[in-house]
Amino acid sequence: MSAIQQTLGLAAFELRGAARTRWVMIGAGIFAAAALGATFSGLRSFASLGLAGAGAATDGLVQVTLLLPPLIGMLLGAGSLARDRERGLLAMFASQPISRTVLPMGSFLAGLLAVWAVVAFGLGVGGLLISTVATLAEVATLAKVVVVALAAAAASVAIGVAIAALAATHQQATTAAAAMWLLLALGLDLLLAGVAPGLRLGPSGLLAAVLVNPIEAARVLVLLLVEGPGALGPFGAYLIDRVGRAGAVGVLVGSLVAWTLGPLALAAIAIRRRDI
Amino acid sequence: MPSLHDATPRLRVRGLKKAFGGHKVLDGIDLDVAAGSSVVLAGDNGSGKTTLLRCIAGLVAASGECWIDGRPLDRRPSSRRALSYLPQTPGLPGWATGSELLELFGRLRGRRQPLVELPEGFLPRLDQPVAELSGGQRQRIAIAIALLGEPRLLLLDEPTANLDASGFDALGGVLRRATDRGVSVVIATPSPVELGGTADRTARISGGRIVPPIGPAEGSADCEHGHEPEGPSSPRQATG
């Protein structure tokens, strides 16, 4: 049996577990409710201004989509390996004739598919509501949001798996994952807003700050794809001037890919080296 | 697979050392286990029995060397294929059914059939989630998982935990059939008496080392320091 088949077998098993335990369902329910709320309030505010279309609803959906699924992804990624280690199941897995790399990869794949299902469910509900008023162009915009949301979710699951591979206990892993999400989703933004003027970071400093934060990179990528560089102000003008629109998209996508592959590599190294 | 009388032991451990922080748990373990023989690792709580099994299973990094049938044991999948490990707390997920677990581990081992046929009634209903099973029933499933594939060495950490009298008997029979097929078994337990005549000899761990047996009830007098008597005349002596 090849390592890929072993990874798929393990992922299918973990995914079945995620589906049978309530947490993924609860996460999907909360995200769907938030997506529905954001879409509905966006549509109402647009309609109250006498405007047609789904612009505000899509904006609301973007904010919700780049906050909740990364949290769910990080918690899912951090949970499985750490929990399995704590209860002894990881020792049973690791003593099988498989490469240890299979363990974090299987965990990642299961978490990825679970969080993608959450995103599909939540955005499906929101998208259904939007589709009643949206133009074809707005549906295409929503599709771009979905793709970026899936990429951000992948990065968050990978970060969670890396945290689990490094943590000593399940509690430590989930606490660290929640803290990481808080830092990436809110903390760095607030920190940047506070210190950027004082430090005179400039556009290149801001770009670096965006690239070291996958959630921020996803947010900027969505803005770039949906509303264009104008929505990013002077920073967007700098970005387009330096690397062009396609280059900017490439850099931001590259950041998300690096934030997925980097943590996975770290998890694989940690699991191979440490005692189980 | 080497015969029962092969001079190369199935398992050879030399100078195995492991410390957690500054605390030495294993301090130069030497152990030989012949093909088709079974050894009980006895010792007080915290004496290092579990750590020794985990080191041999490749779960814990340690200094020293382990060989299986003359080949170094390492963390490569090919090394792992030769052995099977039952942890002290298998921690089977409550949502999974017994058949799902056996299916998964069978796939990972590359063979879904057990090493030896399990007695009828040994396993509980396999379509029930583990959460609905008793501790003993869960242990029976974990034992069945450990027997999947074609391991040449079984490392069992307190396999009798939670088992009732019929479970003890059934496990004893299964292990005897396994050793009859040339499989070697190493069992860690704090109370070797529980295992009755299952094992050929007892190796007691104390102070991080395997110490000479202290009496006939503890095991054979000629397995000092964990080395099994070599050669074709090696007796298989029952413990307890």
Coordinates of C-alpha atoms in Angstrom, one line a residue:
Chain A
M1 CA 0.0 0.0 0.0
S2 CA 1.5 3.3 -1.1
A3 CA 1.9 6.3 1.2
I4 CA -0.8 8.1 -0.7
Q5 CA -3.2 5.3 -0.2
Q6 CA -2.4 5.2 3.5
T7 CA -2.9 8.9 3.7
L8 CA -6.2 8.7 2.0
G9 CA -7.3 5.8 4.2
L10 CA -6.3 7.7 7.4
A11 CA -8.0 10.8 6.1
A12 CA -11.2 9.0 5.3
F13 CA -11.3 7.5 8.8
E14 CA -10.6 10.9 10.4
L15 CA -13.2 12.6 8.2
R16 CA -15.8 10.0 9.2
G17 CA -15.0 10.9 12.8
A18 CA -15.3 14.6 12.2
A19 CA -18.7 14.0 10.6
R20 CA -20.0 11.8 13.4
T21 CA -18.9 14.2 16.2
R22 CA -21.0 17.2 16.7
W23 CA -18.3 19.9 16.4
V24 CA -18.1 20.2 12.7
M25 CA -21.9 20.2 12.4
I26 CA -22.1 22.9 15.1
G27 CA -19.3 24.9 13.3
A28 CA -21.2 24.6 10.0
G29 CA -24.4 25.7 11.6
I30 CA -22.8 28.8 13.2
F31 CA -21.0 29.7 10.0
A32 CA -24.2 29.3 7.9
A33 CA -26.1 31.4 10.4
A34 CA -23.5 34.1 10.3
A35 CA -23.3 34.0 6.5
L36 CA -27.0 34.2 6.3
G37 CA -27.1 37.1 8.8
A38 CA -24.3 39.0 6.9
T39 CA -26.0 38.5 3.6
F40 CA -29.4 39.4 4.8
S41 CA -28.3 42.6 6.5
G42 CA -26.2 43.5 3.5
L43 CA -29.1 43.1 1.1
R44 CA -31.4 45.1 3.4
S45 CA -29.0 48.0 3.7
F46 CA -28.4 48.1 0.0
A47 CA -32.2 48.0 -0.7
S48 CA -32.8 50.8 1.9
L49 CA -30.4 53.0 -0.2
G50 CA -32.5 52.3 -3.2
L51 CA -29.7 50.3 -4.9
A52 CA -30.0 47.0 -6.7
G53 CA -27.6 44.1 -6.6
A54 CA -25.7 42.2 -4.0
G55 CA -22.5 44.3 -3.4
A56 CA -22.9 45.0 0.3
A57 CA -24.1 41.4 0.9
T58 CA -21.0 40.0 -0.7
D59 CA -18.8 42.3 1.4
G60 CA -20.4 41.1 4.5
L61 CA -20.0 37.5 3.4
V62 CA -16.3 38.1 2.8
Q63 CA -15.8 39.3 6.3
V64 CA -17.6 36.4 7.8
T65 CA -15.9 33.9 5.5
L66 CA -12.4 35.1 6.3
L67 CA -13.0 35.0 10.1
L68 CA -15.0 31.8 11.0
P69 CA -13.7 29.1 8.7
P70 CA -10.1 29.8 9.6
L71 CA -11.0 29.4 13.2
I72 CA -12.8 26.1 12.6
G73 CA -9.9 25.0 10.4
M74 CA -7.2 25.8 13.0
L75 CA -9.2 24.0 15.7
L76 CA -9.9 21.0 13.5
G77 CA -6.2 20.8 12.5
A78 CA -5.0 21.2 16.1
G79 CA -7.5 18.7 17.5
S80 CA -7.0 15.4 15.8
L81 CA -3.3 14.6 16.1
A82 CA -3.0 16.0 19.6
R83 CA -6.1 14.1 20.8
D84 CA -4.9 10.9 19.2
R85 CA -1.5 11.3 20.9
E86 CA -3.1 11.9 24.3
R87 CA -5.4 8.9 24.1
G88 CA -2.8 6.5 22.7
L89 CA -4.2 6.0 19.3
L90 CA -1.3 7.9 17.6
A91 CA 1.1 5.3 19.1
M92 CA -1.0 2.6 17.4
F93 CA -0.9 4.4 14.1
A94 CA 2.8 5.2 14.3
S95 CA 3.7 1.6 15.1
Q96 CA 2.1 0.5 11.8
P97 CA 4.3 0.0 8.7
I98 CA 3.7 3.5 7.5
S99 CA 5.8 6.6 7.1
R100 CA 5.3 9.0 10.0
T101 CA 4.6 11.7 7.4
V102 CA 1.4 10.0 6.6
L103 CA 0.0 11.0 10.1
P104 CA 0.0 14.8 9.7
M105 CA -0.9 14.5 6.0
G106 CA -3.9 12.3 6.8
S107 CA -4.9 14.7 9.6
F108 CA -4.6 17.7 7.2
L109 CA -6.6 16.1 4.5
A110 CA -9.4 15.2 6.8
G111 CA -9.5 18.6 8.4
L112 CA -9.3 20.3 5.0
L113 CA -12.3 18.4 3.6
A114 CA -14.3 19.0 6.8
V115 CA -13.6 22.7 6.7
W116 CA -14.3 22.9 3.0
A117 CA -17.6 21.3 3.7
V118 CA -18.3 23.9 6.3
V119 CA -17.4 26.7 3.8
A120 CA -19.5 25.2 1.1
F121 CA -22.5 24.8 3.4
G122 CA -22.2 28.4 4.8
L123 CA -21.5 30.1 1.5
G124 CA -24.1 27.9 -0.2
V125 CA -26.8 29.2 2.1
G126 CA -25.6 32.8 1.7
G127 CA -25.1 32.4 -2.0
L128 CA -28.6 31.1 -2.4
L129 CA -30.0 34.3 -0.8
I130 CA -27.7 36.5 -2.9
S131 CA -28.6 34.7 -6.1
T132 CA -32.2 36.0 -5.8
V133 CA -30.9 39.6 -6.5
A134 CA -27.5 39.1 -7.9
T135 CA -26.3 39.8 -11.4
L136 CA -24.2 37.3 -13.3
A137 CA -21.1 39.4 -12.6
E138 CA -21.9 39.3 -8.9
V139 CA -22.2 35.5 -8.9
A140 CA -18.8 35.4 -10.5
T141 CA -17.5 37.6 -7.7
L142 CA -19.0 35.3 -5.2
A143 CA -17.2 32.4 -6.9
K144 CA -13.9 34.2 -6.4
V145 CA -14.7 34.7 -2.7
V146 CA -15.3 31.0 -2.4
V147 CA -12.0 30.0 -4.0
V148 CA -10.0 32.4 -1.7
A149 CA -12.0 31.2 1.3
L150 CA -11.1 27.6 0.5
A151 CA -7.4 28.6 0.2
A152 CA -7.5 30.5 3.5
A153 CA -9.2 27.5 5.1
A154 CA -6.4 25.2 3.8
A155 CA -3.7 27.4 5.3
S156 CA -5.5 27.5 8.6
V157 CA -5.9 23.7 8.8
A158 CA -2.2 23.3 8.0
I159 CA -1.3 25.8 10.8
G160 CA -3.5 23.8 13.2
V161 CA -1.8 20.5 12.2
A162 CA 1.6 22.1 12.8
I163 CA 0.5 23.3 16.2
A164 CA -0.8 19.8 17.1
A165 CA 2.5 18.3 16.0
L166 CA 4.5 20.6 18.3
A167 CA 2.1 20.7 21.3
A168 CA 2.4 18.4 24.3
T169 CA -1.3 18.0 25.0
H170 CA -4.7 18.4 23.3
Q171 CA -5.6 21.3 25.5
Q172 CA -2.3 23.0 24.7
A173 CA -2.9 22.5 21.0
T174 CA -6.4 23.9 21.0
T175 CA -5.5 26.9 23.2
A176 CA -2.5 27.7 20.9
A177 CA -4.7 27.3 17.8
A178 CA -7.3 29.7 19.2
A179 CA -4.6 32.2 20.2
M180 CA -3.0 32.0 16.8
W181 CA -6.4 32.6 15.1
L182 CA -7.0 35.7 17.4
L183 CA -3.5 37.0 16.5
L184 CA -3.9 36.5 12.7
A185 CA -7.5 37.5 12.4
L186 CA -7.6 40.5 14.7
G187 CA -4.4 41.0 16.7
L188 CA -1.9 41.7 13.9
D189 CA -4.4 44.1 12.2
L190 CA -4.8 46.1 15.5
L191 CA -1.1 46.0 16.1
L192 CA -0.4 47.3 12.6
A193 CA -3.0 50.0 12.9
G194 CA -1.3 51.1 16.1
V195 CA 2.4 50.9 15.2
A196 CA 2.5 51.4 11.4
P197 CA 2.3 55.2 11.5
G198 CA 4.9 55.4 14.3
L199 CA 7.3 53.0 12.6
R200 CA 6.7 54.6 9.2
L201 CA 6.4 51.1 7.7
G202 CA 5.5 52.4 4.2
P203 CA 4.0 50.2 1.5
S204 CA 6.8 47.7 1.4
G205 CA 6.5 47.2 5.2
L206 CA 2.7 46.8 4.8
L207 CA 3.2 44.3 2.1
A208 CA 5.5 42.3 4.3
A209 CA 3.0 42.5 7.1
V210 CA 0.3 41.2 4.8
L211 CA 2.4 38.3 3.5
V212 CA 3.2 37.0 7.0
N213 CA -0.5 36.7 7.8
P214 CA -2.4 34.3 5.7
I215 CA -5.8 35.7 6.8
E216 CA -4.7 39.2 5.8
A217 CA -3.3 37.9 2.6
A218 CA -6.6 36.3 1.8
R219 CA -8.5 39.5 2.7
V220 CA -6.3 41.6 0.4
L221 CA -6.6 39.0 -2.3
V222 CA -10.4 39.1 -2.2
L223 CA -10.4 42.9 -2.3
L224 CA -8.0 42.8 -5.3
L225 CA -10.1 40.3 -7.2
V226 CA -13.5 41.6 -6.3
E227 CA -13.1 45.4 -6.2
G228 CA -9.7 46.0 -7.8
P229 CA -6.5 47.7 -6.5
G230 CA -8.4 51.0 -5.9
A231 CA -10.0 49.4 -2.8
L232 CA -6.6 49.0 -1.3
G233 CA -5.7 52.7 -1.5
P234 CA -2.0 53.8 -1.7
F235 CA -1.0 50.3 -0.7
G236 CA -2.8 48.9 -3.7
A237 CA -1.3 51.5 -6.0
Y238 CA 2.2 50.5 -4.7
L239 CA 1.5 46.8 -5.2
I240 CA 0.3 47.2 -8.8
D241 CA 3.2 49.6 -9.5
R242 CA 5.8 47.1 -8.3
V243 CA 4.5 43.8 -9.5
G244 CA 1.4 44.5 -11.7
R245 CA -2.1 43.1 -11.0
A246 CA -1.3 39.5 -12.0
G247 CA 2.0 39.7 -10.0
A248 CA 0.1 40.9 -7.0
V249 CA -2.4 38.1 -7.2
G250 CA 0.6 35.7 -7.6
V251 CA 2.4 37.1 -4.6
L252 CA -0.8 36.8 -2.4
V253 CA -1.6 33.3 -3.7
G254 CA 2.0 32.4 -3.1
S255 CA 1.7 33.6 0.5
L256 CA -1.3 31.3 1.0
V257 CA 0.4 28.3 -0.6
A258 CA 3.5 28.9 1.6
W259 CA 1.3 29.2 4.7
T260 CA -0.1 25.8 3.7
L261 CA 3.0 23.9 2.7
G262 CA 5.3 25.5 5.3
P263 CA 3.3 24.4 8.4
L264 CA 2.7 20.9 6.8
A265 CA 6.5 20.5 6.4
L266 CA 7.0 21.6 10.0
A267 CA 4.4 19.2 11.2
A268 CA 6.0 16.3 9.2
I269 CA 9.5 17.1 10.6
A270 CA 8.1 17.4 14.2
I271 CA 6.2 14.1 14.0
R272 CA 9.1 12.3 12.5
R273 CA 11.5 13.5 15.2
R274 CA 9.6 13.6 18.4
D275 CA 8.6 10.7 20.7
I276 CA 5.0 9.5 20.4
Chain B
M1 CA 11.4 -16.6 8.9
P2 CA 14.1 -18.2 11.2
S3 CA 13.2 -21.4 12.9
L4 CA 12.7 -21.8 16.6
H5 CA 16.2 -23.0 17.0
D6 CA 17.9 -20.3 14.9
A7 CA 21.0 -18.9 16.8
T8 CA 20.0 -15.4 15.7
P9 CA 17.4 -14.2 18.2
R10 CA 14.1 -12.8 16.8
L11 CA 14.7 -9.7 18.9
R12 CA 18.0 -8.5 20.2
V13 CA 18.3 -5.4 22.3
R14 CA 21.7 -4.1 23.4
G15 CA 22.6 -1.2 25.7
L16 CA 19.2 0.5 25.4
K17 CA 19.2 3.8 27.3
K18 CA 16.5 6.3 27.7
A19 CA 16.1 9.3 30.0
F20 CA 13.3 11.7 30.3
G21 CA 14.7 15.1 31.4
G22 CA 17.4 14.1 33.9
H23 CA 15.6 10.9 34.9
K24 CA 17.1 7.7 33.6
V25 CA 14.3 5.2 32.8
L26 CA 16.3 2.7 30.9
D27 CA 20.0 2.3 31.7
G28 CA 21.5 -0.2 29.4
I29 CA 18.9 -2.8 28.7
D30 CA 20.1 -6.1 27.1
L31 CA 17.4 -8.5 26.0
D32 CA 17.2 -11.5 23.6
V33 CA 14.0 -13.1 22.6
A34 CA 14.1 -16.2 20.5
A35 CA 11.8 -16.9 17.6
G36 CA 8.6 -18.5 18.8
S37 CA 9.2 -17.7 22.5
S38 CA 7.4 -15.3 24.8
V39 CA 8.8 -13.1 27.5
V40 CA 7.1 -11.3 30.3
L41 CA 8.6 -7.9 31.3
A42 CA 7.8 -7.5 34.9
G43 CA 8.6 -4.7 37.3
D44 CA 7.1 -2.1 39.5
N45 CA 5.1 0.9 38.2
G46 CA 7.4 3.3 36.5
S47 CA 10.2 0.8 36.2
G48 CA 10.4 1.3 32.4
K49 CA 8.5 -1.6 31.0
T50 CA 6.3 0.5 28.8
T51 CA 9.2 2.7 27.8
L52 CA 11.2 -0.4 26.7
L53 CA 8.3 -1.6 24.5
R54 CA 7.9 1.9 23.1
C55 CA 11.6 2.1 22.3
I56 CA 11.5 -1.3 20.5
A57 CA 8.4 -0.2 18.6
G58 CA 10.2 2.9 17.4
L59 CA 7.9 5.3 19.1
V60 CA 10.5 6.7 21.4
A61 CA 14.0 7.7 20.4
A62 CA 16.7 6.0 22.6
S63 CA 20.3 5.2 22.5
G64 CA 21.4 1.6 22.0
E65 CA 20.5 -0.9 19.4
C66 CA 17.6 -3.2 18.5
W67 CA 17.6 -5.9 15.8
I68 CA 14.9 -8.1 14.6
D69 CA 16.1 -11.3 12.9
G70 CA 19.5 -9.8 12.7
R71 CA 18.3 -6.6 11.0
P72 CA 18.4 -3.2 12.7
L73 CA 15.0 -2.0 13.8
D74 CA 14.4 1.6 12.9
R75 CA 11.5 3.9 12.1
R76 CA 11.2 2.8 8.4
P77 CA 7.9 1.2 7.4
S78 CA 9.7 -2.0 6.4
S79 CA 11.0 -2.4 10.0
R80 CA 7.5 -1.7 11.4
R81 CA 6.0 -4.5 9.3
A82 CA 7.9 -7.1 11.3
L83 CA 6.3 -6.0 14.6
S84 CA 3.0 -5.2 16.1
Y85 CA 2.5 -3.1 19.2
L86 CA -0.5 -2.9 21.6
P87 CA -0.2 0.2 23.7
Q88 CA -1.2 0.3 27.4
T89 CA -4.1 2.6 26.6
P90 CA -5.1 2.0 23.0
G91 CA -7.6 4.9 23.2
L92 CA -9.8 3.7 20.4
P93 CA -12.1 6.5 19.2
G94 CA -15.6 6.2 20.6
W95 CA -17.4 7.1 17.4
A96 CA -15.8 4.2 15.4
T97 CA -17.1 0.7 15.2
G98 CA -14.9 -2.3 15.7
S99 CA -15.2 -3.3 12.1
E100 CA -14.1 0.2 10.9
L101 CA -11.1 0.0 13.2
L102 CA -10.1 -3.5 12.0
E103 CA -10.6 -2.4 8.4
L104 CA -8.4 0.8 8.8
F105 CA -5.6 -1.0 10.6
G106 CA -5.8 -3.9 8.2
R107 CA -5.4 -1.5 5.3
L108 CA -2.4 0.2 7.0
R109 CA -0.8 -3.2 7.7
G110 CA -1.5 -4.3 4.2
R111 CA -3.3 -7.4 5.4
R112 CA -6.8 -7.6 6.9
Q113 CA -6.6 -11.2 8.2
P114 CA -5.4 -11.8 11.7
L115 CA -2.1 -13.6 12.4
V116 CA -4.1 -16.4 14.1
E117 CA -7.8 -17.2 14.2
L118 CA -9.4 -15.6 17.2
P119 CA -11.7 -17.9 19.3
E120 CA -15.4 -17.6 18.6
G121 CA -17.0 -15.1 20.9
F122 CA -13.6 -13.3 21.6
L123 CA -14.7 -10.2 19.8
P124 CA -17.8 -8.2 20.7
R125 CA -20.3 -7.1 18.1
L126 CA -18.2 -5.2 15.5
D127 CA -21.0 -3.0 14.3
Q128 CA -21.3 -1.2 17.6
P129 CA -19.5 2.0 18.2
V130 CA -16.6 1.7 20.6
A131 CA -18.2 4.2 23.0
E132 CA -20.9 1.6 23.7
L133 CA -18.5 -1.1 24.6
S134 CA -17.1 -2.0 28.0
G135 CA -13.4 -1.6 28.8
G136 CA -12.7 -5.3 28.3
Q137 CA -14.5 -5.4 25.0
R138 CA -12.5 -2.4 23.8
Q139 CA -9.3 -4.2 24.9
R140 CA -10.4 -7.3 22.9
I141 CA -10.7 -5.2 19.7
A142 CA -7.3 -3.6 20.4
I143 CA -5.8 -7.1 20.8
A144 CA -7.4 -8.1 17.5
I145 CA -5.9 -5.0 15.8
A146 CA -2.4 -6.0 17.2
L147 CA -2.8 -9.4 15.6
L148 CA -3.5 -8.1 12.1
G149 CA -1.1 -8.8 9.4
E150 CA 1.9 -11.1 9.7
P151 CA 4.1 -9.6 12.5
R152 CA 7.0 -11.7 13.7
L153 CA 7.2 -9.9 17.0
L154 CA 4.2 -8.9 19.2
L155 CA 4.8 -6.2 21.8
L156 CA 1.9 -6.2 24.2
D157 CA 1.7 -3.6 27.0
E158 CA -0.6 -4.9 29.7
P159 CA -2.8 -6.9 27.3
T160 CA -4.9 -8.4 30.1
A161 CA -6.1 -4.9 31.3
N162 CA -9.9 -5.0 31.7
L163 CA -10.1 -8.6 30.5
D164 CA -12.3 -11.1 32.3
A165 CA -11.4 -14.7 33.0
S166 CA -12.6 -15.9 29.6
G167 CA -10.6 -13.1 28.0
F168 CA -7.5 -14.2 29.9
D169 CA -7.9 -17.8 28.7
A170 CA -8.7 -16.8 25.1
L171 CA -5.7 -14.5 25.0
G172 CA -3.5 -17.2 26.4
G173 CA -4.6 -19.6 23.7
V174 CA -4.1 -17.0 21.0
L175 CA -0.6 -16.2 22.2
R176 CA 0.3 -19.9 22.4
R177 CA -0.9 -20.4 18.8
A178 CA 1.1 -17.4 17.7
T179 CA 4.3 -18.6 19.3
D180 CA 3.7 -22.1 17.8
R181 CA 3.8 -20.3 14.5
G182 CA 7.2 -18.9 15.3
V183 CA 6.0 -15.4 16.4
S184 CA 7.8 -14.0 19.4
V185 CA 5.9 -12.2 22.1
V186 CA 7.0 -9.6 24.7
I187 CA 4.4 -8.7 27.3
A188 CA 4.8 -5.9 29.8
T189 CA 2.8 -6.4 33.0
P190 CA 3.1 -5.3 36.6
S191 CA 1.7 -8.6 37.7
P192 CA 3.1 -11.6 35.8
V193 CA 1.3 -14.1 37.9
E194 CA -1.9 -13.0 36.1
L195 CA -0.5 -14.4 32.9
G196 CA -0.1 -17.9 34.4
G197 CA 1.7 -20.2 32.0
T198 CA 1.4 -17.9 29.0
A199 CA 5.0 -16.9 28.9
D200 CA 8.2 -18.9 28.6
R201 CA 10.2 -16.7 30.9
T202 CA 10.1 -13.5 32.9
A203 CA 12.5 -10.6 32.7
R204 CA 12.3 -8.2 35.6
I205 CA 13.2 -4.5 35.1
S206 CA 14.5 -2.6 38.1
G207 CA 16.6 0.5 38.2
G208 CA 16.5 0.8 34.4
R209 CA 18.1 -2.6 33.9
I210 CA 17.0 -6.2 33.6
V211 CA 17.9 -7.8 36.8
P212 CA 18.4 -11.5 37.6
P213 CA 15.3 -13.4 38.5
I214 CA 14.7 -13.6 42.2
G215 CA 12.9 -16.9 42.4
P216 CA 11.4 -19.7 40.4
A217 CA 8.0 -18.1 40.3
E218 CA 9.4 -15.1 38.5
G219 CA 10.8 -17.1 35.7
S220 CA 13.6 -19.3 34.4
A221 CA 16.9 -19.2 36.3
D222 CA 18.8 -19.4 33.1
C223 CA 17.6 -16.2 31.5
E224 CA 19.8 -13.9 33.6
H225 CA 20.0 -10.3 32.4
G226 CA 17.3 -11.0 29.8
H227 CA 19.5 -13.2 27.6
E228 CA 17.8 -16.3 26.6
P229 CA 19.8 -19.6 26.7
E230 CA 21.0 -20.1 23.2
G231 CA 21.0 -23.2 21.1
P232 CA 18.5 -25.9 20.2
S233 CA 18.1 -27.1 23.7
S234 CA 16.6 -23.9 24.9
P235 CA 13.8 -24.9 27.3
R236 CA 10.5 -23.1 27.2
Q237 CA 9.6 -22.8 30.8
A238 CA 6.4 -21.6 32.2
T239 CA 6.2 -18.8 34.7
G240 CA 4.1 -18.4 37.8

